[in-house]
Amino acid sequence: MFYKNKYLFVLINLTILLSFLLSSCASDTDDSSAPNSTTDNSTTTDNSTTTENIAPTVSSISPTDNSTDVSVSTNVAVTFSKTMSTSTITTNTDNTTCSGSFQLSSDNFTTCIQMSAAPSASNSDKTFTTSPANNLSRGTNYKLQFTTSAKDTSDNSLADNYTTTNGFTTYGTGTIKGTVRYDNNSATDNVSVSFAKSGTTVANTTTNDNGTFSQDNLSLGSYNITFTKSAFNDVSISATLLTDNQTITENVTLLADSCSSGNITGKITDAVSGNNVDNVSIIVRSGLNVTSGSTTGTATTSASNGTYTLTGMSTGGYTVQVSKSGYITAFFNANVCGNISNQDVAISEELSSGMMRIVLSWPSGSTARDLDSHLQIPDNDSSTKHMYYSYKKYYYATNAKTCSSCSSSQLSDNVTLDRDTTSAPGTETITISKVRSGTYSYSVHDYTNRSNASSTKLTQSGAYVNIYYNNTTQTINLPNSAGNLWRVFTFTITGSFLATDTMSSQSIPGNIY
């Protein structure tokens, strides 16, 4: 009996223990979903990398950036990377203010082109196209801009305003003309002239019996012009038409096949002070007006007295580049037929924004001896002043040629005739410390031949004018016409340079303006 009770007692205890263990396991299982559980079996959804949250971008535009010869009636279009909300792709159809997310401008978005209608959508609402209300101006650069008000269908805006870097330029035309002479300065005739653009010949002409040539209706852009005639070396010159209706003059010299190689020598001077400039780096490129690309390998540096020598030059036309820190890089053309000397050049120091410098140069052996610079400027009294050798300095503070009690800033606010040369090779320099509103007009007068209205000494002189303004350099060459007064250019601060390119006569220097 005792044993039976003992076994029963053990069985009861085992049953109790087993029940306790089963209860503990059940409790642990239930705690797995409790807030304080150390086991995380939950699932989290993260939409941060889905396409719905990615900002749209501009995939392409039309006309493309850097395109030229674009029709003035062109459509403009944009394609985005995502489907866009059509209500956010808007443009200005009422006036020329820059509003809407789709903008077109020719003045860096000071104003914008009025469009004919709201942009139309295509390509599953990724591409939008519109057109200007009126034809665009010929020969003009335009930029496209798309603003952050443009949104996709998930309400994501463009990350930043998108503006084309260089824009597109509409079709325009211009004229390239000039005179071809032999190295004795006499006029050529029957010289073949070809105009190539991007390596393709686009026009051909022939010089007249006075050596002149002219080719109009050339589209804007850069040209390589080649001159050929039997028994003479071919000549090539680069020229660029930048604006609609522009006319540029390029004069060249033909060299006979019998010409030999030689050296080029000359001197580098400061355009303002006339002082010699040393340590100027000088390199050479084949062809005329070639300001970039590979060089011939011939190079030198100017000496302490400004002189230089380029040795062993083969017969032909070259562009000589001169550069020095603190000065504006300058270029001049040289024709080698044996040794040529007195190839002098005046270089200008770098200019502050708003300054202008005009440098007239004429070479050694020129048919002209004494050339004079004349500049008409807007003065400080709603009138004009005539700057030349009799009126070499003008001060805006006093509206006169003197400024006795002026401050240093007033003294530096002036227009000056810096150099006045009376013989070839010659340089005359005028500096405008700050260009004002109004019209500037610049002319060159052949003082030596001022009494001879039919003189050709000026047109045959080889003179040229370099204009330095706001990090640009423009060169203007002589037209082929008789006269002693060359009207070179006019300029307005709100417009641009206009090469007047005319010859006339004036016997009295004070009456030029």
Short mmCIF file of C-alpha atoms in Angstrom, two decimals:
data_model
loop_
_atom_site.label_atom_id
_atom_site.label_comp_id
_atom_site.label_asym_id
_atom_site.label_seq_id
_atom_site.Cartn_x
_atom_site.Cartn_y
_atom_site.Cartn_z
CA MET A 1 0.00 0.00 0.00
CA PHE A 2 2.86 2.25 0.89
CA TYR A 3 4.52 1.68 -2.48
CA LYS A 4 1.36 2.34 -4.39
CA ASN A 5 0.91 5.68 -2.64
CA LYS A 6 4.55 6.53 -3.29
CA TYR A 7 4.23 5.93 -7.03
CA LEU A 8 1.04 7.91 -7.13
CA PHE A 9 2.75 10.82 -5.41
CA VAL A 10 5.62 10.86 -7.98
CA LEU A 11 3.20 10.67 -10.89
CA ILE A 12 1.25 13.64 -9.57
CA ASN A 13 4.45 15.73 -9.19
CA LEU A 14 5.59 14.89 -12.73
CA THR A 15 2.21 15.89 -14.09
CA ILE A 16 2.41 19.23 -12.27
CA LEU A 17 5.96 19.85 -13.56
CA LEU A 18 4.99 19.02 -17.14
CA SER A 19 2.01 21.36 -16.96
CA PHE A 20 4.29 24.16 -15.70
CA LEU A 21 6.76 23.66 -18.53
CA LEU A 22 4.03 23.67 -21.16
CA SER A 23 2.61 26.86 -19.67
CA SER A 24 6.05 28.56 -19.83
CA CYS A 25 6.49 27.66 -23.48
CA ALA A 26 3.08 29.05 -24.33
CA SER A 27 3.93 32.29 -22.48
CA ASP A 28 7.20 32.69 -24.40
CA THR A 29 5.37 32.21 -27.66
CA ASP A 30 2.84 34.89 -26.83
CA ASP A 31 5.58 37.37 -25.79
CA SER A 32 7.16 37.20 -29.24
CA SER A 33 4.61 39.73 -30.49
CA ALA A 34 4.77 41.94 -27.40
CA PRO A 35 6.07 45.53 -27.67
CA ASN A 36 9.22 44.71 -25.69
CA SER A 37 10.10 41.63 -27.70
CA THR A 38 13.71 41.45 -28.89
CA THR A 39 12.67 39.60 -32.03
CA ASP A 40 11.45 41.86 -34.93
CA ASN A 41 9.54 40.01 -37.59
CA SER A 42 7.76 43.13 -38.92
CA THR A 43 7.90 44.29 -42.61
CA THR A 44 8.66 47.99 -43.52
CA THR A 45 7.86 49.60 -46.90
CA ASP A 46 10.40 52.34 -48.05
CA ASN A 47 9.41 54.41 -51.10
CA SER A 48 12.37 56.83 -50.91
CA THR A 49 14.03 55.38 -54.03
CA THR A 50 10.97 54.92 -56.19
CA THR A 51 10.69 56.92 -59.41
CA GLU A 52 7.76 58.86 -58.00
CA ASN A 53 10.15 60.86 -55.80
CA ILE A 54 12.88 61.53 -58.39
CA ALA A 55 12.99 65.06 -59.85
CA PRO A 56 12.48 65.27 -63.62
CA THR A 57 15.32 66.49 -65.83
CA VAL A 58 15.62 67.96 -69.31
CA SER A 59 16.58 65.19 -71.73
CA SER A 60 16.84 67.21 -74.95
CA ILE A 61 15.94 70.52 -76.55
CA SER A 62 15.33 71.81 -80.05
CA PRO A 63 17.04 73.71 -81.57
CA THR A 64 20.05 72.10 -79.93
CA ASP A 65 22.64 74.10 -78.03
CA ASN A 66 25.33 75.63 -80.30
CA SER A 67 23.24 75.15 -83.45
CA THR A 68 23.56 77.81 -86.16
CA ASP A 69 21.72 78.87 -89.31
CA VAL A 70 18.42 78.16 -87.54
CA SER A 71 15.27 79.28 -89.36
CA VAL A 72 13.68 82.47 -88.00
CA SER A 73 10.33 80.64 -88.01
CA THR A 74 11.59 77.67 -86.01
CA ASN A 75 9.57 75.82 -83.39
CA VAL A 76 11.16 75.34 -79.97
CA ALA A 77 10.75 72.14 -78.00
CA VAL A 78 11.85 70.32 -74.87
CA THR A 79 11.75 66.67 -73.84
CA PHE A 80 11.77 65.76 -70.14
CA SER A 81 12.89 62.52 -68.51
CA LYS A 82 9.45 61.89 -67.00
CA THR A 83 5.79 62.39 -67.77
CA MET A 84 4.99 65.98 -66.85
CA SER A 85 1.97 67.72 -65.46
CA THR A 86 0.79 69.61 -68.55
CA SER A 87 -0.67 72.45 -66.50
CA THR A 88 2.83 73.36 -65.23
CA ILE A 89 4.43 73.69 -68.68
CA THR A 90 3.48 77.27 -69.45
CA THR A 91 4.84 80.17 -71.48
CA ASN A 92 4.13 83.86 -72.01
CA THR A 93 1.70 84.48 -74.86
CA ASP A 94 0.76 88.05 -73.86
CA ASN A 95 3.95 90.15 -73.79
CA THR A 96 7.76 90.02 -73.51
CA THR A 97 8.13 89.52 -69.78
CA CYS A 98 9.89 86.35 -68.66
CA SER A 99 7.08 84.32 -67.12
CA GLY A 100 6.03 80.69 -67.29
CA SER A 101 8.18 77.58 -67.03
CA PHE A 102 9.13 77.59 -70.77
CA GLN A 103 11.13 80.70 -71.78
CA LEU A 104 13.08 81.91 -74.83
CA SER A 105 15.28 85.03 -74.77
CA SER A 106 17.90 86.90 -76.79
CA ASP A 107 19.12 89.10 -73.89
CA ASN A 108 19.84 86.62 -71.09
CA PHE A 109 16.22 86.73 -69.89
CA THR A 110 15.94 90.43 -69.24
CA THR A 111 13.03 90.06 -71.64
CA CYS A 112 11.56 86.99 -73.31
CA ILE A 113 10.10 86.19 -76.70
CA GLN A 114 6.31 86.24 -76.82
CA MET A 115 4.97 82.84 -77.88
CA SER A 116 2.05 82.14 -80.18
CA ALA A 117 0.34 79.55 -77.96
CA ALA A 118 0.77 77.37 -74.90
CA PRO A 119 3.17 74.45 -75.42
CA SER A 120 1.52 71.37 -76.92
CA ALA A 121 2.26 68.00 -75.34
CA SER A 122 3.29 64.77 -77.07
CA ASN A 123 5.36 61.65 -76.39
CA SER A 124 3.20 60.68 -73.39
CA ASP A 125 3.39 64.22 -72.03
CA LYS A 126 7.20 64.22 -72.00
CA THR A 127 7.75 66.50 -75.02
CA PHE A 128 6.38 70.04 -75.31
CA THR A 129 6.51 72.26 -78.40
CA THR A 130 5.63 75.88 -79.09
CA SER A 131 6.58 78.65 -81.53
CA PRO A 132 7.29 82.39 -81.31
CA ALA A 133 4.39 84.73 -82.04
CA ASN A 134 6.52 86.42 -84.72
CA ASN A 135 9.59 85.46 -86.72
CA LEU A 136 12.83 85.65 -84.75
CA SER A 137 15.47 88.21 -85.71
CA ARG A 138 18.07 87.15 -88.26
CA GLY A 139 21.60 86.45 -87.13
CA THR A 140 20.66 86.56 -83.45
CA ASN A 141 21.57 84.26 -80.55
CA TYR A 142 18.76 82.87 -78.41
CA LYS A 143 18.75 80.80 -75.22
CA LEU A 144 16.09 78.48 -73.78
CA GLN A 145 15.24 78.28 -70.08
CA PHE A 146 12.98 75.90 -68.15
CA THR A 147 12.16 76.85 -64.57
CA THR A 148 11.44 74.89 -61.41
CA SER A 149 7.74 75.60 -61.79
CA ALA A 150 7.71 72.70 -64.26
CA LYS A 151 6.53 69.57 -62.40
CA ASP A 152 5.95 65.91 -63.17
CA THR A 153 2.71 64.06 -62.46
CA SER A 154 3.97 63.21 -58.95
CA ASP A 155 4.36 66.93 -58.20
CA ASN A 156 8.18 66.82 -58.35
CA SER A 157 9.75 70.03 -59.68
CA LEU A 158 12.89 70.37 -61.76
CA ALA A 159 15.75 70.41 -59.27
CA ASP A 160 17.09 73.70 -60.71
CA ASN A 161 16.35 76.09 -63.52
CA TYR A 162 17.71 74.66 -66.78
CA THR A 163 19.31 77.22 -69.14
CA THR A 164 21.12 76.41 -72.37
CA THR A 165 24.82 77.21 -72.23
CA ASN A 166 25.38 78.83 -75.62
CA GLY A 167 21.94 78.82 -77.20
CA PHE A 168 21.21 78.74 -80.92
CA THR A 169 21.79 81.35 -83.62
CA THR A 170 19.30 82.14 -86.34
CA TYR A 171 20.21 82.30 -89.98
CA GLY A 172 21.84 85.50 -91.16
CA THR A 173 24.07 86.60 -94.01
CA GLY A 174 26.95 88.93 -94.55
CA THR A 175 29.59 90.03 -97.03
CA ILE A 176 33.34 89.45 -97.14
CA LYS A 177 35.29 91.74 -99.41
CA GLY A 178 38.81 93.09 -99.80
CA THR A 179 41.75 93.80 -102.05
CA VAL A 180 44.53 91.55 -103.32
CA ARG A 181 47.86 93.22 -104.09
CA TYR A 182 51.30 92.08 -105.19
CA ASP A 183 54.18 92.58 -102.80
CA ASN A 184 55.09 95.81 -104.63
CA ASN A 185 51.64 97.14 -103.58
CA SER A 186 50.21 97.15 -107.11
CA ALA A 187 46.75 95.71 -107.73
CA THR A 188 46.30 92.14 -108.95
CA ASP A 189 43.71 90.86 -111.39
CA ASN A 190 42.11 87.52 -112.23
CA VAL A 191 42.91 85.93 -108.86
CA SER A 192 40.64 83.01 -107.99
CA VAL A 193 39.01 83.35 -104.58
CA SER A 194 37.25 80.44 -102.85
CA PHE A 195 35.27 80.50 -99.61
CA ALA A 196 35.18 77.32 -97.51
CA LYS A 197 33.05 76.74 -94.41
CA SER A 198 33.70 73.70 -92.23
CA GLY A 199 35.94 72.32 -94.97
CA THR A 200 33.36 72.64 -97.75
CA THR A 201 33.68 75.23 -100.52
CA VAL A 202 30.50 77.30 -100.56
CA ALA A 203 31.36 80.12 -102.98
CA ASN A 204 33.89 81.18 -105.61
CA THR A 205 34.70 84.51 -107.20
CA THR A 206 37.52 86.31 -109.05
CA THR A 207 39.23 89.61 -108.35
CA ASN A 208 38.51 92.60 -110.57
CA ASP A 209 41.21 94.43 -112.50
CA ASN A 210 41.77 96.73 -109.50
CA GLY A 211 42.40 93.75 -107.22
CA THR A 212 39.09 93.91 -105.38
CA PHE A 213 36.77 91.01 -104.59
CA SER A 214 33.40 90.74 -102.87
CA GLN A 215 31.17 87.83 -101.93
CA ASP A 216 27.75 88.52 -100.44
CA ASN A 217 24.96 86.30 -99.11
CA LEU A 218 27.37 84.25 -97.01
CA SER A 219 25.76 82.62 -93.97
CA LEU A 220 27.15 83.59 -90.58
CA GLY A 221 30.17 81.68 -89.34
CA SER A 222 33.88 81.19 -89.93
CA TYR A 223 35.45 80.90 -93.37
CA ASN A 224 38.80 79.94 -94.79
CA ILE A 225 39.37 82.03 -97.92
CA THR A 226 41.98 80.87 -100.43
CA PHE A 227 43.54 83.02 -103.17
CA THR A 228 45.24 81.33 -106.12
CA LYS A 229 46.96 82.52 -109.29
CA SER A 230 49.46 80.85 -111.57
CA ALA A 231 53.13 81.68 -110.77
CA PHE A 232 52.20 82.84 -107.25
CA ASN A 233 52.01 81.17 -103.87
CA ASP A 234 48.52 80.35 -102.64
CA VAL A 235 47.32 82.57 -99.79
CA SER A 236 44.74 81.65 -97.16
CA ILE A 237 43.05 83.91 -94.63
CA SER A 238 40.45 83.26 -91.94
CA ALA A 239 37.40 85.50 -91.54
CA THR A 240 34.27 85.30 -89.38
CA LEU A 241 30.84 86.82 -89.97
CA LEU A 242 29.15 87.34 -86.61
CA THR A 243 26.03 89.44 -87.23
CA ASP A 244 23.37 89.73 -89.89
CA ASN A 245 24.20 92.16 -92.72
CA GLN A 246 27.79 92.47 -91.49
CA THR A 247 30.48 93.40 -94.01
CA ILE A 248 34.11 92.68 -93.23
CA THR A 249 37.19 93.65 -95.22
CA GLU A 250 40.19 91.34 -95.59
CA ASN A 251 43.19 92.48 -97.63
CA VAL A 252 45.97 90.11 -98.72
CA THR A 253 49.29 90.13 -100.56
CA LEU A 254 50.25 87.62 -103.27
CA LEU A 255 53.84 86.39 -103.20
CA ALA A 256 55.59 85.18 -106.35
CA ASP A 257 56.79 81.59 -106.62
CA SER A 258 60.31 83.01 -106.94
CA CYS A 259 60.22 84.38 -103.38
CA SER A 260 62.78 82.92 -100.99
CA SER A 261 62.63 82.12 -97.29
CA GLY A 262 63.81 84.68 -94.78
CA ASN A 263 63.60 86.19 -91.32
CA ILE A 264 60.98 88.41 -89.69
CA THR A 265 62.30 91.16 -87.44
CA GLY A 266 60.58 93.92 -85.52
CA LYS A 267 59.94 95.56 -82.17
CA ILE A 268 57.25 95.21 -79.49
CA THR A 269 56.14 98.41 -77.75
CA ASP A 270 53.52 99.42 -75.20
CA ALA A 271 50.46 100.83 -76.99
CA VAL A 272 50.10 103.69 -74.49
CA SER A 273 53.59 104.67 -73.35
CA GLY A 274 55.52 103.63 -76.45
CA ASN A 275 58.10 101.96 -74.22
CA ASN A 276 59.82 98.81 -75.44
CA VAL A 277 58.37 95.60 -73.98
CA ASP A 278 60.76 92.74 -73.22
CA ASN A 279 60.19 89.06 -72.51
CA VAL A 280 57.20 88.85 -74.85
CA SER A 281 56.49 85.31 -76.07
CA ILE A 282 56.17 85.12 -79.86
CA ILE A 283 54.81 82.13 -81.80
CA VAL A 284 53.76 81.64 -85.43
CA ARG A 285 50.92 79.91 -87.29
CA SER A 286 50.61 79.31 -91.03
CA GLY A 287 47.97 81.38 -92.79
CA LEU A 288 46.59 84.84 -92.13
CA ASN A 289 44.26 85.63 -89.21
CA VAL A 290 44.85 82.17 -87.72
CA THR A 291 44.58 82.78 -83.98
CA SER A 292 44.34 79.20 -82.70
CA GLY A 293 45.50 75.70 -83.53
CA SER A 294 48.90 74.21 -84.26
CA THR A 295 51.96 76.40 -84.71
CA THR A 296 54.88 76.18 -87.11
CA GLY A 297 57.33 75.53 -84.28
CA THR A 298 59.15 78.82 -84.89
CA ALA A 299 59.18 80.86 -81.68
CA THR A 300 61.20 83.50 -79.88
CA THR A 301 61.10 86.06 -77.07
CA SER A 302 61.57 89.82 -77.31
CA ALA A 303 64.85 91.25 -76.02
CA SER A 304 65.30 93.98 -73.41
CA ASN A 305 64.94 96.65 -76.13
CA GLY A 306 61.72 95.03 -77.41
CA THR A 307 63.26 93.63 -80.60
CA TYR A 308 62.71 90.11 -81.88
CA THR A 309 63.78 87.87 -84.78
CA LEU A 310 61.96 84.88 -86.26
CA THR A 311 64.49 82.94 -88.33
CA GLY A 312 64.25 80.51 -91.23
CA MET A 313 60.69 81.28 -92.27
CA SER A 314 59.52 79.70 -95.52
CA THR A 315 57.82 81.85 -98.15
CA GLY A 316 54.18 82.52 -97.32
CA GLY A 317 51.69 84.31 -95.12
CA TYR A 318 51.75 83.88 -91.35
CA THR A 319 49.93 84.97 -88.21
CA VAL A 320 52.31 86.08 -85.47
CA GLN A 321 51.02 85.88 -81.90
CA VAL A 322 52.59 88.01 -79.16
CA SER A 323 51.70 87.52 -75.50
CA LYS A 324 52.88 88.55 -72.06
CA SER A 325 51.32 88.41 -68.61
CA GLY A 326 49.39 91.61 -67.91
CA TYR A 327 48.90 92.36 -71.61
CA ILE A 328 46.16 91.49 -74.08
CA THR A 329 47.38 88.85 -76.51
CA ALA A 330 47.87 90.43 -79.93
CA PHE A 331 48.13 89.07 -83.46
CA PHE A 332 49.48 90.46 -86.70
CA ASN A 333 49.91 89.12 -90.23
CA ALA A 334 53.30 88.88 -91.93
CA ASN A 335 54.24 87.87 -95.49
CA VAL A 336 57.67 86.31 -95.96
CA CYS A 337 59.45 86.93 -99.25
CA GLY A 338 63.09 87.07 -98.20
CA ASN A 339 63.93 88.99 -95.05
CA ILE A 340 61.27 91.43 -93.82
CA SER A 341 62.06 94.04 -91.18
CA ASN A 342 60.21 96.61 -89.06
CA GLN A 343 57.31 94.26 -88.35
CA ASP A 344 56.49 96.27 -85.25
CA VAL A 345 53.45 95.78 -83.04
CA ALA A 346 52.02 97.77 -80.12
CA ILE A 347 50.40 95.71 -77.36
CA SER A 348 47.85 96.92 -74.83
CA GLU A 349 47.81 96.22 -71.13
CA GLU A 350 44.71 94.42 -69.89
CA LEU A 351 41.72 96.71 -69.43
CA SER A 352 39.14 97.05 -66.69
CA SER A 353 35.52 96.38 -67.56
CA GLY A 354 33.99 99.34 -69.40
CA MET A 355 37.31 100.64 -70.72
CA MET A 356 38.02 100.87 -74.45
CA ARG A 357 41.32 101.25 -76.29
CA ILE A 358 41.66 102.02 -80.01
CA VAL A 359 45.04 101.35 -81.64
CA LEU A 360 45.82 102.49 -85.19
CA SER A 361 48.87 100.88 -86.84
CA TRP A 362 50.55 101.32 -90.20
CA PRO A 363 53.67 99.44 -91.33
CA SER A 364 57.17 100.34 -92.40
CA GLY A 365 57.33 101.23 -96.08
CA SER A 366 53.73 102.39 -95.99
CA THR A 367 52.52 104.77 -98.69
CA ALA A 368 51.22 106.95 -95.86
CA ARG A 369 53.58 108.90 -93.60
CA ASP A 370 51.50 110.73 -90.97
CA LEU A 371 48.11 109.24 -90.11
CA ASP A 372 45.99 110.78 -87.35
CA SER A 373 43.30 109.33 -85.08
CA HIS A 374 40.07 111.30 -84.65
CA LEU A 375 37.38 110.33 -82.14
CA GLN A 376 34.07 112.03 -81.47
CA ILE A 377 32.77 111.24 -77.97
CA PRO A 378 29.61 112.04 -76.01
CA ASP A 379 30.61 114.66 -73.43
CA ASN A 380 29.17 115.58 -70.03
CA ASP A 381 26.94 118.34 -71.38
CA SER A 382 24.61 116.49 -73.76
CA SER A 383 26.93 117.32 -76.63
CA THR A 384 30.13 115.92 -78.15
CA LYS A 385 33.87 116.51 -78.12
CA HIS A 386 36.34 115.96 -80.96
CA MET A 387 39.50 114.20 -79.76
CA TYR A 388 42.64 114.46 -81.94
CA TYR A 389 46.17 115.88 -81.83
CA SER A 390 44.86 119.37 -80.94
CA TYR A 391 42.63 118.04 -78.13
CA LYS A 392 44.52 115.15 -76.56
CA LYS A 393 42.78 114.86 -73.18
CA TYR A 394 39.22 115.26 -71.95
CA TYR A 395 37.99 115.08 -68.33
CA TYR A 396 34.37 114.23 -67.60
CA ALA A 397 34.47 116.05 -64.24
CA THR A 398 35.10 119.44 -65.85
CA ASN A 399 33.84 118.72 -69.37
CA ALA A 400 37.13 120.20 -70.56
CA LYS A 401 40.75 119.34 -71.36
CA THR A 402 42.02 120.40 -67.92
CA CYS A 403 41.14 119.29 -64.38
CA SER A 404 43.32 121.36 -62.03
CA SER A 405 41.46 120.78 -58.73
CA CYS A 406 40.14 117.30 -59.40
CA SER A 407 40.38 114.27 -57.13
CA SER A 408 42.35 111.23 -58.19
CA SER A 409 39.18 109.45 -59.27
CA GLN A 410 38.11 112.45 -61.35
CA LEU A 411 41.55 112.66 -62.94
CA SER A 412 41.34 109.03 -64.00
CA ASP A 413 37.89 109.46 -65.57
CA ASN A 414 38.96 110.68 -68.99
CA VAL A 415 39.57 110.12 -72.68
CA THR A 416 43.17 110.46 -73.86
CA LEU A 417 45.18 110.42 -77.08
CA ASP A 418 48.10 108.44 -75.68
CA ARG A 419 50.37 108.14 -78.72
CA ASP A 420 50.66 110.43 -81.72
CA THR A 421 53.11 109.21 -84.36
CA THR A 422 54.09 111.24 -87.42
CA SER A 423 55.93 108.65 -89.54
CA ALA A 424 55.82 104.99 -90.54
CA PRO A 425 55.91 102.51 -88.94
CA GLY A 426 53.35 104.26 -86.82
CA THR A 427 51.02 103.77 -83.88
CA GLU A 428 48.29 106.03 -82.54
CA THR A 429 46.36 105.08 -79.40
CA ILE A 430 43.22 106.47 -77.79
CA THR A 431 41.96 105.23 -74.40
CA ILE A 432 38.46 105.73 -73.01
CA SER A 433 38.53 105.10 -69.24
CA LYS A 434 34.78 104.42 -69.07
CA VAL A 435 32.42 104.12 -72.02
CA ARG A 436 29.29 106.27 -71.60
CA SER A 437 25.90 106.18 -73.24
CA GLY A 438 25.78 107.96 -76.57
CA THR A 439 27.50 107.46 -79.91
CA TYR A 440 31.25 107.24 -80.45
CA SER A 441 32.65 107.75 -83.94
CA TYR A 442 36.25 107.02 -84.97
CA SER A 443 38.07 108.08 -88.15
CA VAL A 444 41.60 108.02 -89.58
CA HIS A 445 42.93 111.06 -91.48
CA ASP A 446 45.87 111.10 -93.88
CA TYR A 447 47.38 114.36 -92.66
CA THR A 448 50.23 114.26 -95.16
CA ASN A 449 47.85 114.11 -98.13
CA ARG A 450 45.02 116.15 -96.62
CA SER A 451 44.96 118.54 -99.58
CA ASN A 452 44.62 115.77 -102.18
CA ALA A 453 41.03 114.52 -102.32
CA SER A 454 41.84 111.85 -104.91
CA SER A 455 44.89 110.45 -103.10
CA THR A 456 45.23 106.66 -102.86
CA LYS A 457 48.07 106.79 -100.33
CA LEU A 458 45.75 106.00 -97.42
CA THR A 459 43.94 103.06 -99.01
CA GLN A 460 47.28 101.51 -100.04
CA SER A 461 48.96 102.18 -96.68
CA GLY A 462 48.26 98.82 -95.05
CA ALA A 463 46.85 100.58 -91.99
CA TYR A 464 44.50 98.71 -89.66
CA VAL A 465 42.67 99.44 -86.41
CA ASN A 466 42.42 97.20 -83.34
CA ILE A 467 39.64 97.89 -80.84
CA TYR A 468 39.92 96.43 -77.33
CA TYR A 469 36.74 96.40 -75.26
CA ASN A 470 35.36 94.11 -72.54
CA ASN A 471 37.68 91.17 -73.27
CA THR A 472 37.14 91.31 -77.02
CA THR A 473 39.40 92.45 -79.85
CA GLN A 474 38.09 93.61 -83.21
CA THR A 475 40.25 94.41 -86.22
CA ILE A 476 39.07 96.65 -89.07
CA ASN A 477 40.95 96.95 -92.36
CA LEU A 478 40.99 99.64 -95.03
CA PRO A 479 38.51 99.72 -97.93
CA ASN A 480 39.84 100.13 -101.47
CA SER A 481 38.78 103.69 -102.33
CA ALA A 482 40.49 106.99 -102.99
CA GLY A 483 40.39 109.69 -100.33
CA ASN A 484 42.25 111.00 -97.30
CA LEU A 485 39.60 110.34 -94.63
CA TRP A 486 38.65 106.83 -93.52
CA ARG A 487 35.45 106.63 -91.48
CA VAL A 488 36.27 103.49 -89.50
CA PHE A 489 33.42 102.72 -87.07
CA THR A 490 30.68 103.96 -84.79
CA PHE A 491 29.79 102.46 -81.41
CA THR A 492 27.03 102.71 -78.82
CA ILE A 493 27.10 101.07 -75.39
CA THR A 494 23.61 99.65 -75.95
CA GLY A 495 24.38 98.43 -79.46
CA SER A 496 27.60 97.27 -81.02
CA PHE A 497 30.43 98.24 -83.34
CA LEU A 498 29.40 99.25 -86.82
CA ALA A 499 32.19 99.37 -89.39
CA THR A 500 31.25 102.36 -91.52
CA ASP A 501 33.88 101.36 -94.10
CA THR A 502 33.81 104.53 -96.19
CA MET A 503 36.44 106.84 -97.66
CA SER A 504 36.01 110.57 -98.21
CA SER A 505 38.15 113.69 -98.05
CA GLN A 506 38.70 116.58 -95.66
CA SER A 507 41.47 119.15 -95.91
CA ILE A 508 40.92 120.73 -92.46
CA PRO A 509 41.52 118.33 -89.53
CA GLY A 510 39.38 120.38 -87.14
CA ASN A 511 36.37 119.93 -89.41
CA ILE A 512 36.40 116.12 -89.42
CA TYR A 513 33.82 116.25 -86.60
#
